[in-house]
Short mmCIF file of C-alpha atoms in Angstrom, two decimals:
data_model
loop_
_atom_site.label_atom_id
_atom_site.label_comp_id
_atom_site.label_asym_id
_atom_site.label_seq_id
_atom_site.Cartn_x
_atom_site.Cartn_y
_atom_site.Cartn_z
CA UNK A 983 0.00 0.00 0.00
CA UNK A 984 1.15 3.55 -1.01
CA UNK A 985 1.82 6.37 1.33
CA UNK A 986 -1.17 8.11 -0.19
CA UNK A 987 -3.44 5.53 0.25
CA UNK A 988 -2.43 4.71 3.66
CA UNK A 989 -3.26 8.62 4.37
CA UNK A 990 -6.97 8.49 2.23
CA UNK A 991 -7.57 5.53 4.79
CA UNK A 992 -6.46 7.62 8.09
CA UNK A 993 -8.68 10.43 6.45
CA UNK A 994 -11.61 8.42 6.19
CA UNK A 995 -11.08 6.40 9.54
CA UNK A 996 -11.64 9.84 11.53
CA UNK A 997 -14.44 10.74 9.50
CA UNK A 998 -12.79 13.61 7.44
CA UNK A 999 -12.68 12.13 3.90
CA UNK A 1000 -15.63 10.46 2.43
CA UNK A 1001 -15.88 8.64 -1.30
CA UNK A 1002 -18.89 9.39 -3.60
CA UNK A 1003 -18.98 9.19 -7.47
CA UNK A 1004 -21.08 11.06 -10.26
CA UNK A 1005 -20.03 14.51 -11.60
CA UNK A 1006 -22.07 17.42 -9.15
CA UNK A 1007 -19.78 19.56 -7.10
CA UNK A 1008 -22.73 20.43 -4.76
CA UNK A 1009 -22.60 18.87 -1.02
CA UNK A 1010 -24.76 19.17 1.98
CA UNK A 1011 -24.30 19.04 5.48
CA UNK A 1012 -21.36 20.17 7.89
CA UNK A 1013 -18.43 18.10 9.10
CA UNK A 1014 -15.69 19.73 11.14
CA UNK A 1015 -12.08 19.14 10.18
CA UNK A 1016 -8.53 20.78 11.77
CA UNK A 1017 -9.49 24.26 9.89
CA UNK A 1018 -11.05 26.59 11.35
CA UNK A 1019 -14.10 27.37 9.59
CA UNK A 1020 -17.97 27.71 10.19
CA UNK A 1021 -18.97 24.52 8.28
CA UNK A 1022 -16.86 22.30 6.20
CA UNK A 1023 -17.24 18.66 4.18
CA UNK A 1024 -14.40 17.33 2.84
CA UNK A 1025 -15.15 14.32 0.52
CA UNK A 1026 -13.52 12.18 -2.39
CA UNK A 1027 -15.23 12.49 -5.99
CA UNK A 1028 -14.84 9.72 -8.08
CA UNK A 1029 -15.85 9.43 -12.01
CA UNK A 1030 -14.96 8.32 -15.13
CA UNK A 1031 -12.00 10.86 -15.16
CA UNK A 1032 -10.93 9.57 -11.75
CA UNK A 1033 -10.58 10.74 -8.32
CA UNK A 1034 -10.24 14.05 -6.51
CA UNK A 1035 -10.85 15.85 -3.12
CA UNK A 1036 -13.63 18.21 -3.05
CA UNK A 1037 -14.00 20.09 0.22
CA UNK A 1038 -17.00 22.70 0.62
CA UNK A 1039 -17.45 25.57 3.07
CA UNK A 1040 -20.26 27.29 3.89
CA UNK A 1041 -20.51 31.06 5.34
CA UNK A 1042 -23.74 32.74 6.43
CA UNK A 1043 -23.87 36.21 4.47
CA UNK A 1044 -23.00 37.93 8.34
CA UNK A 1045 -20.04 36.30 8.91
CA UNK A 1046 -17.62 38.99 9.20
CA UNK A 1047 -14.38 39.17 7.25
CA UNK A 1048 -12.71 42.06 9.47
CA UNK A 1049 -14.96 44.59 9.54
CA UNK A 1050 -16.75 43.81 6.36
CA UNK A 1051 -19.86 41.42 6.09
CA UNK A 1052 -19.60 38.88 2.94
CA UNK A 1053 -23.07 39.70 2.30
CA UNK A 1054 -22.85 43.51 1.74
CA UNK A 1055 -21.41 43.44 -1.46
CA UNK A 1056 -25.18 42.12 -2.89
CA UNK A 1057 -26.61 45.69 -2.23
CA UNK A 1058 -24.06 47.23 -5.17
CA UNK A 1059 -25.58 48.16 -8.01
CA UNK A 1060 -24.84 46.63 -11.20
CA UNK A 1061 -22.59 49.78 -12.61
CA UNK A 1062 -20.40 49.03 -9.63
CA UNK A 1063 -18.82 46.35 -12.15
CA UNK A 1064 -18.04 49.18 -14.63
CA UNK A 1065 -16.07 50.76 -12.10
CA UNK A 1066 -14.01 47.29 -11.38
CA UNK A 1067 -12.96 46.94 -15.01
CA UNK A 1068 -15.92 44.79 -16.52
CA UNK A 1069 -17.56 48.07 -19.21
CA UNK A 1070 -19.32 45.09 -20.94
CA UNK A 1071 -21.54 43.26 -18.24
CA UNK A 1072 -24.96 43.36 -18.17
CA UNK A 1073 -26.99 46.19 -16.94
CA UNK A 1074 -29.01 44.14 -14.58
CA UNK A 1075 -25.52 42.46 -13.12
CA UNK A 1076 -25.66 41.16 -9.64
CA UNK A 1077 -22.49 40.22 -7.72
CA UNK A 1078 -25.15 36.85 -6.99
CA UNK A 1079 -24.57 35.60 -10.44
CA UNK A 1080 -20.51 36.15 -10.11
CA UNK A 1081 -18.18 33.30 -9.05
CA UNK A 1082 -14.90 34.27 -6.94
CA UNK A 1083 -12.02 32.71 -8.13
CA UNK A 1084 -8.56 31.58 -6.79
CA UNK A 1085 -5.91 29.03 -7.73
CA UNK A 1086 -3.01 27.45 -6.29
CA UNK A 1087 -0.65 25.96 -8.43
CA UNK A 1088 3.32 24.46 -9.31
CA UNK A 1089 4.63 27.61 -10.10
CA UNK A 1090 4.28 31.39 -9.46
CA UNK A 1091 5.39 32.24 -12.93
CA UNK A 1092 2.57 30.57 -14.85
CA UNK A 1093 3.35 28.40 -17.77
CA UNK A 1094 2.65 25.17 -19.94
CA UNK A 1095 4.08 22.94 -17.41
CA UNK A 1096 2.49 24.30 -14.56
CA UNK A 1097 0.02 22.05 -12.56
CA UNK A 1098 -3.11 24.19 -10.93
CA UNK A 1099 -3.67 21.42 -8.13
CA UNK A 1100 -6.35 23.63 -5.98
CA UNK A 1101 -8.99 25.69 -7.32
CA UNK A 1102 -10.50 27.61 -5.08
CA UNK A 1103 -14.56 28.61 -6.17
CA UNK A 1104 -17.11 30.84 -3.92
CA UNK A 1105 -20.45 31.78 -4.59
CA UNK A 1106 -23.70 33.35 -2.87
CA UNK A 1107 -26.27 30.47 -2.83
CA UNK A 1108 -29.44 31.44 -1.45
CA UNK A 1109 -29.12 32.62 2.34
CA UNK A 1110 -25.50 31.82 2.28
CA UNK A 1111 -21.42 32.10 1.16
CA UNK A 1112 -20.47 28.19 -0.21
CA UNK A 1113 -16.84 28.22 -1.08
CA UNK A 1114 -15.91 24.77 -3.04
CA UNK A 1115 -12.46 23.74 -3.50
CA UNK A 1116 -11.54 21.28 -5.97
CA UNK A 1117 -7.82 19.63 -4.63
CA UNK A 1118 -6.47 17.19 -6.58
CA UNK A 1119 -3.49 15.14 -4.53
CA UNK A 1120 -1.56 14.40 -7.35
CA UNK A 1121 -0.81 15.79 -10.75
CA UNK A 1122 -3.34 12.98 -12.12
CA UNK A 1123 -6.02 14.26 -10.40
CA UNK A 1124 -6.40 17.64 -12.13
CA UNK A 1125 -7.57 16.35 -15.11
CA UNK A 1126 -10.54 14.20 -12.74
CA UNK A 1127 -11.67 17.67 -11.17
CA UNK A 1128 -11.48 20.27 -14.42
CA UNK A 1129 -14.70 18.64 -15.44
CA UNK A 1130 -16.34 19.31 -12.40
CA UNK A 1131 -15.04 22.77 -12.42
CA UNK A 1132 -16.35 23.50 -15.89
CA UNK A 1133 -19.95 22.74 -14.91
CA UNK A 1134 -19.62 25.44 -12.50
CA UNK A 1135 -17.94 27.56 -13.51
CA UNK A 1136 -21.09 27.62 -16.44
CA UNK A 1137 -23.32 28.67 -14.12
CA UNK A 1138 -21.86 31.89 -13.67
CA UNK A 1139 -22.30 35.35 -15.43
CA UNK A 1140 -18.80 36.73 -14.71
CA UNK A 1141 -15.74 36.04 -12.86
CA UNK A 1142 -13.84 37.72 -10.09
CA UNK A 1143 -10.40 37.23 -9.11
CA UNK A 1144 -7.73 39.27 -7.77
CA UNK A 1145 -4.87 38.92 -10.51
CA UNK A 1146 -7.11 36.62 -12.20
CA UNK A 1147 -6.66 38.11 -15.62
CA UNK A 1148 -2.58 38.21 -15.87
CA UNK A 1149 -2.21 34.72 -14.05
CA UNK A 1150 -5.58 33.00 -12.62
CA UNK A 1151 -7.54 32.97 -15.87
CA UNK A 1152 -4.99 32.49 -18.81
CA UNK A 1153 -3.32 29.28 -17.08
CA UNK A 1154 -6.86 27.46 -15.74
CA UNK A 1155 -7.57 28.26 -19.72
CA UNK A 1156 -4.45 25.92 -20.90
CA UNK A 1157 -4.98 23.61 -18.25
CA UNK A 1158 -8.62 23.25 -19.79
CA UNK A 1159 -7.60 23.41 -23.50
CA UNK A 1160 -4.55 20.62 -22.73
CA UNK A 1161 -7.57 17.79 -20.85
CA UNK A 1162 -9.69 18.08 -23.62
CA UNK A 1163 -11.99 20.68 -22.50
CA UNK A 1164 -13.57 23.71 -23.96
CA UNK A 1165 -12.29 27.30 -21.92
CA UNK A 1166 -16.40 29.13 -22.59
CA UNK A 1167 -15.19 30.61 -18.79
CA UNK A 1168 -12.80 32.96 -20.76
CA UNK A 1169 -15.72 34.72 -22.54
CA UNK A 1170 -17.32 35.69 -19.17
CA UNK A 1171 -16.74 39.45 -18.15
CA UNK A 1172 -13.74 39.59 -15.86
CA UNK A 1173 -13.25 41.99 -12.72
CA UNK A 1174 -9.74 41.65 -11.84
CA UNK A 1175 -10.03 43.14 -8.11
CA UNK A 1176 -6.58 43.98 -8.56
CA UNK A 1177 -6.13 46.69 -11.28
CA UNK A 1178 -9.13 48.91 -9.29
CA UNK A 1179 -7.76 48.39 -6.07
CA UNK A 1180 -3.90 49.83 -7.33
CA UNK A 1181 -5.47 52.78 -8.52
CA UNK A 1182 -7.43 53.88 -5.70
CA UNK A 1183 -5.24 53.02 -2.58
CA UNK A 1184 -1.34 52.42 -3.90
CA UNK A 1185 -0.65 55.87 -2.91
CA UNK A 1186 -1.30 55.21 0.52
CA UNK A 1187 -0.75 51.74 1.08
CA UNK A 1188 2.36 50.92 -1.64
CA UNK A 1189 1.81 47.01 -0.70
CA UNK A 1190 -1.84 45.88 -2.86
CA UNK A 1191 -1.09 42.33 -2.52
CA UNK A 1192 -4.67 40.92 -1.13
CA UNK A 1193 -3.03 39.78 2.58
CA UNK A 1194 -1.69 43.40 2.67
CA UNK A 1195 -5.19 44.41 1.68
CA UNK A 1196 -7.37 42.11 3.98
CA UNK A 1197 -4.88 43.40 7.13
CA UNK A 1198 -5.05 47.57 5.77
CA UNK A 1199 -8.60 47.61 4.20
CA UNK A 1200 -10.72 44.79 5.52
CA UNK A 1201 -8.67 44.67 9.10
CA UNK A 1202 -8.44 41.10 8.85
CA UNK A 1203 -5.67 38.78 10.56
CA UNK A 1204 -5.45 35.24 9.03
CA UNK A 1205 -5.19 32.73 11.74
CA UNK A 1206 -1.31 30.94 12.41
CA UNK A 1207 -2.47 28.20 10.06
CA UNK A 1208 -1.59 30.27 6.83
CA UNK A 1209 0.98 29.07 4.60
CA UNK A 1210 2.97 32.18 2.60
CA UNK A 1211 2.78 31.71 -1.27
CA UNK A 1212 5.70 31.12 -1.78
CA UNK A 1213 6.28 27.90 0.18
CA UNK A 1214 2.63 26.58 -1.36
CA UNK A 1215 4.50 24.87 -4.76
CA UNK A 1216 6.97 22.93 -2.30
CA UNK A 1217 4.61 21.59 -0.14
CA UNK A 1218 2.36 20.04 -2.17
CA UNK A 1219 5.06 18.35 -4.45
CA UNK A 1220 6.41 17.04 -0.85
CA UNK A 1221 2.81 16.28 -0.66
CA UNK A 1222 2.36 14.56 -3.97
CA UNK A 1223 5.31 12.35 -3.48
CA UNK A 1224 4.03 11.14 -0.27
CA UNK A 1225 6.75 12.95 1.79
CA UNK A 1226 4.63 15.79 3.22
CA UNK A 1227 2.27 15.97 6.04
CA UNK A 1228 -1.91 16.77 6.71
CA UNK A 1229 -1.23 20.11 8.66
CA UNK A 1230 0.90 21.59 5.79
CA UNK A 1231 -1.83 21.10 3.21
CA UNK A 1232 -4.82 21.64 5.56
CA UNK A 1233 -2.80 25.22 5.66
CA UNK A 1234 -2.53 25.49 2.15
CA UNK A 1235 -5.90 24.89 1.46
CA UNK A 1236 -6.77 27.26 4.34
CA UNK A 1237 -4.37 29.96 2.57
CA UNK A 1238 -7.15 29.47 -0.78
CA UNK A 1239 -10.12 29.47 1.24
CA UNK A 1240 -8.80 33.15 2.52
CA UNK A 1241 -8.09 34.53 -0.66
CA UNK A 1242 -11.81 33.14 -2.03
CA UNK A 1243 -13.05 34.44 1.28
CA UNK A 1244 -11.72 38.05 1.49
CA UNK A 1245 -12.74 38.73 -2.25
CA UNK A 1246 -16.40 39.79 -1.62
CA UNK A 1247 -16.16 42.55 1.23
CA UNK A 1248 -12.92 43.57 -0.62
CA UNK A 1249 -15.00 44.00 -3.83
CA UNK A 1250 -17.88 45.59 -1.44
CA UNK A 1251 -15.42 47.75 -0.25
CA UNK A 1252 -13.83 48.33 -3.20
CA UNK A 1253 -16.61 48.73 -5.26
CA UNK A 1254 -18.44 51.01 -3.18
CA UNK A 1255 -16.19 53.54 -2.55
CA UNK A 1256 -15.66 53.73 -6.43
CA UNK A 1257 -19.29 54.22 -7.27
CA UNK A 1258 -19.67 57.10 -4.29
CA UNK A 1259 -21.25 54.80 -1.61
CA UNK A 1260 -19.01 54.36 0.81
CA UNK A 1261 -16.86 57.63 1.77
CA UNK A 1262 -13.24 57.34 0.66
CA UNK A 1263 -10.40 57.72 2.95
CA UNK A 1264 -9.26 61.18 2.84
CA UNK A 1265 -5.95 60.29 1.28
CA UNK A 1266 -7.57 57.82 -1.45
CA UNK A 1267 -9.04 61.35 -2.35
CA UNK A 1268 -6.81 62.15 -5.30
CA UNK A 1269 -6.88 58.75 -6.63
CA UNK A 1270 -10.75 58.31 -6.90
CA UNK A 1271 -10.40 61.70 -8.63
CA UNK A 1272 -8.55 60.12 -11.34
CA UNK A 1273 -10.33 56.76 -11.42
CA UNK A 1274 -13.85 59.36 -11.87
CA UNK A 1275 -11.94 61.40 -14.82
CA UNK A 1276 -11.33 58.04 -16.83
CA UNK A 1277 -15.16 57.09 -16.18
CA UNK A 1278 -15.72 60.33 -18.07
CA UNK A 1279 -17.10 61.51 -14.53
CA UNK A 1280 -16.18 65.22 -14.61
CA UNK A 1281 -18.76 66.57 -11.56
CA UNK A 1282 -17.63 63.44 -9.43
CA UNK A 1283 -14.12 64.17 -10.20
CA UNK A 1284 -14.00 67.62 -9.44
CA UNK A 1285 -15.86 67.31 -6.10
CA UNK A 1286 -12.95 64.85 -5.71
CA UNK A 1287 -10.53 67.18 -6.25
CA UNK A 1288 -11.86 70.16 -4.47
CA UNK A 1289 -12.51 67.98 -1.46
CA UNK A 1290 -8.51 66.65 -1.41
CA UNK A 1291 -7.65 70.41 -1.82
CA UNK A 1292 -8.94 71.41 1.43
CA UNK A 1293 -7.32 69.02 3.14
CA UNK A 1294 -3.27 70.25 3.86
CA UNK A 1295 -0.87 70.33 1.08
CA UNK A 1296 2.40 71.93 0.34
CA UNK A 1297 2.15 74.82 -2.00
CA UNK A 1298 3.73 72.92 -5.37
CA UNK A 1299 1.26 69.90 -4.53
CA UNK A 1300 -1.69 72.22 -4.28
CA UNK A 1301 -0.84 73.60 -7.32
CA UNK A 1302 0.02 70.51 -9.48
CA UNK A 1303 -3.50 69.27 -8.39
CA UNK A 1304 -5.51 71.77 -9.71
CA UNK A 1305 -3.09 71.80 -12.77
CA UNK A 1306 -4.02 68.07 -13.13
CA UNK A 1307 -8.20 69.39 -12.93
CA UNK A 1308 -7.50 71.55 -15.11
CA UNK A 1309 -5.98 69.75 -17.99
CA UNK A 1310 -8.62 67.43 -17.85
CA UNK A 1311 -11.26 69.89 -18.14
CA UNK A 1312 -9.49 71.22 -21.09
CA UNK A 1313 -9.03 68.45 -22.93
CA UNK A 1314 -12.85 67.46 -22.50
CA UNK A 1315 -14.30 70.80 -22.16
CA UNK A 1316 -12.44 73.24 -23.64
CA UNK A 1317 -10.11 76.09 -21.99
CA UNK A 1318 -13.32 77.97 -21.07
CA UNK A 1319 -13.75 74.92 -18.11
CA UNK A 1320 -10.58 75.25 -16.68
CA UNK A 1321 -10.14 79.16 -16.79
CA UNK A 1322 -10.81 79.24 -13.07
CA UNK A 1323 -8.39 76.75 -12.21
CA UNK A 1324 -5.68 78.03 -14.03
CA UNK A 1325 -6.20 81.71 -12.36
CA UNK A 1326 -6.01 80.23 -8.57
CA UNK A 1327 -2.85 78.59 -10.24
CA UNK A 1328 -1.15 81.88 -11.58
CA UNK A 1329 -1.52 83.29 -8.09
CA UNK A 1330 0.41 80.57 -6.12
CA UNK A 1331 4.13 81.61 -6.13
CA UNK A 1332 5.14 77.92 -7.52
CA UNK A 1333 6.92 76.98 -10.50
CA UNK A 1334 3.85 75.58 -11.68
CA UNK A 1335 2.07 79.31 -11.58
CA UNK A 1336 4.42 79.06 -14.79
CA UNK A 1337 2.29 76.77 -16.82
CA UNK A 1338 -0.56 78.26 -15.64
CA UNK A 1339 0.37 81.70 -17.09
CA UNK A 1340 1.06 80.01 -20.34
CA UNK A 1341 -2.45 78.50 -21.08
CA UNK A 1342 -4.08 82.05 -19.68
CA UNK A 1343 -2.04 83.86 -22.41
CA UNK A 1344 -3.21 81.23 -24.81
CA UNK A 1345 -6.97 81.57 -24.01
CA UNK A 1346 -6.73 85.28 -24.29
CA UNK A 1347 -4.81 85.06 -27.62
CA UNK A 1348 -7.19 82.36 -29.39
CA UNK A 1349 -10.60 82.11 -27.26
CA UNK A 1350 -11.52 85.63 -25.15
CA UNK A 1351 -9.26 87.25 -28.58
CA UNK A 1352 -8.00 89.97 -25.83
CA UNK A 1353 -4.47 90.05 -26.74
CA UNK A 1354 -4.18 92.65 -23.98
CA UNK A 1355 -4.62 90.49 -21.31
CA UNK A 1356 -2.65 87.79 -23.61
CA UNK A 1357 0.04 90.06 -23.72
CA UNK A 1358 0.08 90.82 -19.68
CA UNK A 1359 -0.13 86.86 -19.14
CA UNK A 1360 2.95 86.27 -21.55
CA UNK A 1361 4.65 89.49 -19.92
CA UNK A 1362 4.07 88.39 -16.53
#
């Protein structure tokens, strides 16, 4: 008898592994295991592809991520995907009908070669938050759970991931395309929580990886049993070759069940803050100005901006940011829009009063056509 099969039997003699065949991922019921979750099963799919570990959690839409419910992000509105990235959802689009996504895999690089041995999937199911993870123990197994994957993942109307489109997405596609199977999951609108969540809060945070995130945003700690990233590969090929242990891949799948976990208040939060529901931080201020000028929001933008210029600045920053209003208006507007801008500009005794002198002279010269006051600007 193998190592492996000596540990499915120790699974199943304390009740923590069960066998069933046939191809749905659903499961019922709760069975504690050495995780610490609300409710977990943890059972062993068999089918015509072969065998895999399917273990399913199940949240109630309070349970608390930090200080963020997993339920709240239902009550966004369906333009709060526009603001994540997805311009071409529907119009009646419901974070209900989304799937959140998360892999773990062989490699952090991606590529041909690379096994994704853990896919993380979570979902709002009626009066509830039912994350399913599809393990396989060996690189055989993929190939048994992809099937069971793709039925799921059909159900969905878009998917959202954090990194999902650079990484997550493009390597579950060649894993799919290499067993056999068509990658329809691809076509699904994408909101990649990461892109949104650089722009707005980079400039105060630096770190937007999604533990730095869950700790800054959310205020979320993840209990001792996480396993870092980067160790994740190693283990399980320690684990694959029989030379690993249970508590080093109970924390690895504990590590995905976080990441699938902290997506939806993340996105809430996120999300919300984007769309004007949920106030911003006072230094996210400038970004959310900029993420409103590239949805063609001008009024939201500029009540951005005038609301991070009454908050303390040095001089030259004060003065860059209305020069930043100010081209925008321009360039959408005309100079007419950002006359008044430009004039608070001139009288700041910064080098960028410069600039601002410049486009006053030019509005004179070729919109007011008062070359006097062109002349004074270009004098002055």
């Amino acid at each position: 008898m193998s190592d492996l099969e000596a540990r499915l039997q120790r699974l199943r003699a304390a009740g923590r592994l069960k066998r069933r065949s046939g191809r749905a991922p659903a499961a019922t019921g709760a069975r504690p295991d050495n995780i610490p979750v609300r409710q977990s099963e943890m059972e062993e799919v068999c089918g015509a592809d072969g065998c895999f570990v399917l273990r399913t959690l199940r949240y109630e839409l309070t349970h608390q991520q930090g200080d963020v419910m997993l339920g709240a992000v239902l009550q966004l509105p369906a333009q709060t995907a526009a603001h994540l990235g997805a311009a071409d959802i529907a119009p009646t689009f419901s974070f209900h009908d989304a799937v959140f996504l998360d892999t773990e895999t062989t490699g952090l690089a991606g590529g041909t070669g690379t096994i994704v041995f853990l896919t993380g999937v979570g979902r709002f199911e009626d009066d509830a938050y039912v994350i399913r993870q599809f393990f396989a123990r060996n690189p055989g197994e993929e190939a048994a759970y992809l099937p069971h994957l793709a039925e799921l993942l059909a159900e969905a109307q878009a998917v959202v991931s954090f990194n999902g489109k650079s990484f997550d997405i493009p390597l579950l596609r060649s894993r799919f395309i290499l067993a056999g199977l068509s990658p329809d999951f691809v076509q699904l609108p994408q909101l990649d929580l990461l892109h949104p969540a650089r722009r707005l809060w980079r400039q105060r945070l630096q770190s937007c990886s999604l533990l730095h995130l869950e700790q800054a945003i959310l205020h979320h700690r993840r209990a001792a049993a996480d396993i870092p990233s980067w160790q994740i590969p190693s283990i399980w090929f320690r684990y694959a070759r029989g030379e690993g242990n249970d508590d080093e891949i109970a924390g690895v799948l504990y590590h995905n069940q976080e990441d699938v976990l902290s997506m939806a208040p993340l996105a809430h939060v996120l999300g919300g803050t984007l769309c004007g529901l949920l106030p911003p931080h006072p230094h996210d201020l400038i970004s959310l100005a900029r993420h409103r000028l590239r949805m063609d929001d001008i009024t939201g933008a500029t009540a951005a901006y005038e609301q991070a210029l009454s908050l303390p600045h040095l001089p030259l920053q004060r003065s860059q940011l209305m020069l930043e209003l100010a081209s925008h208006l321009k360039r959408r507007h005309g100079r007419q829009a950002a006359l008044n801008w430009w004039q608070h500009v001139a009288a700041d005794d910064t080098l960028a009063a410069v600039e601002a002198h410049i486009e006053l002279a030019k509005y004179h010269e070729w919109e007011s056509r008062d070359l006097q006051a062109a002349l004074l600007w270009t004098e002055q």
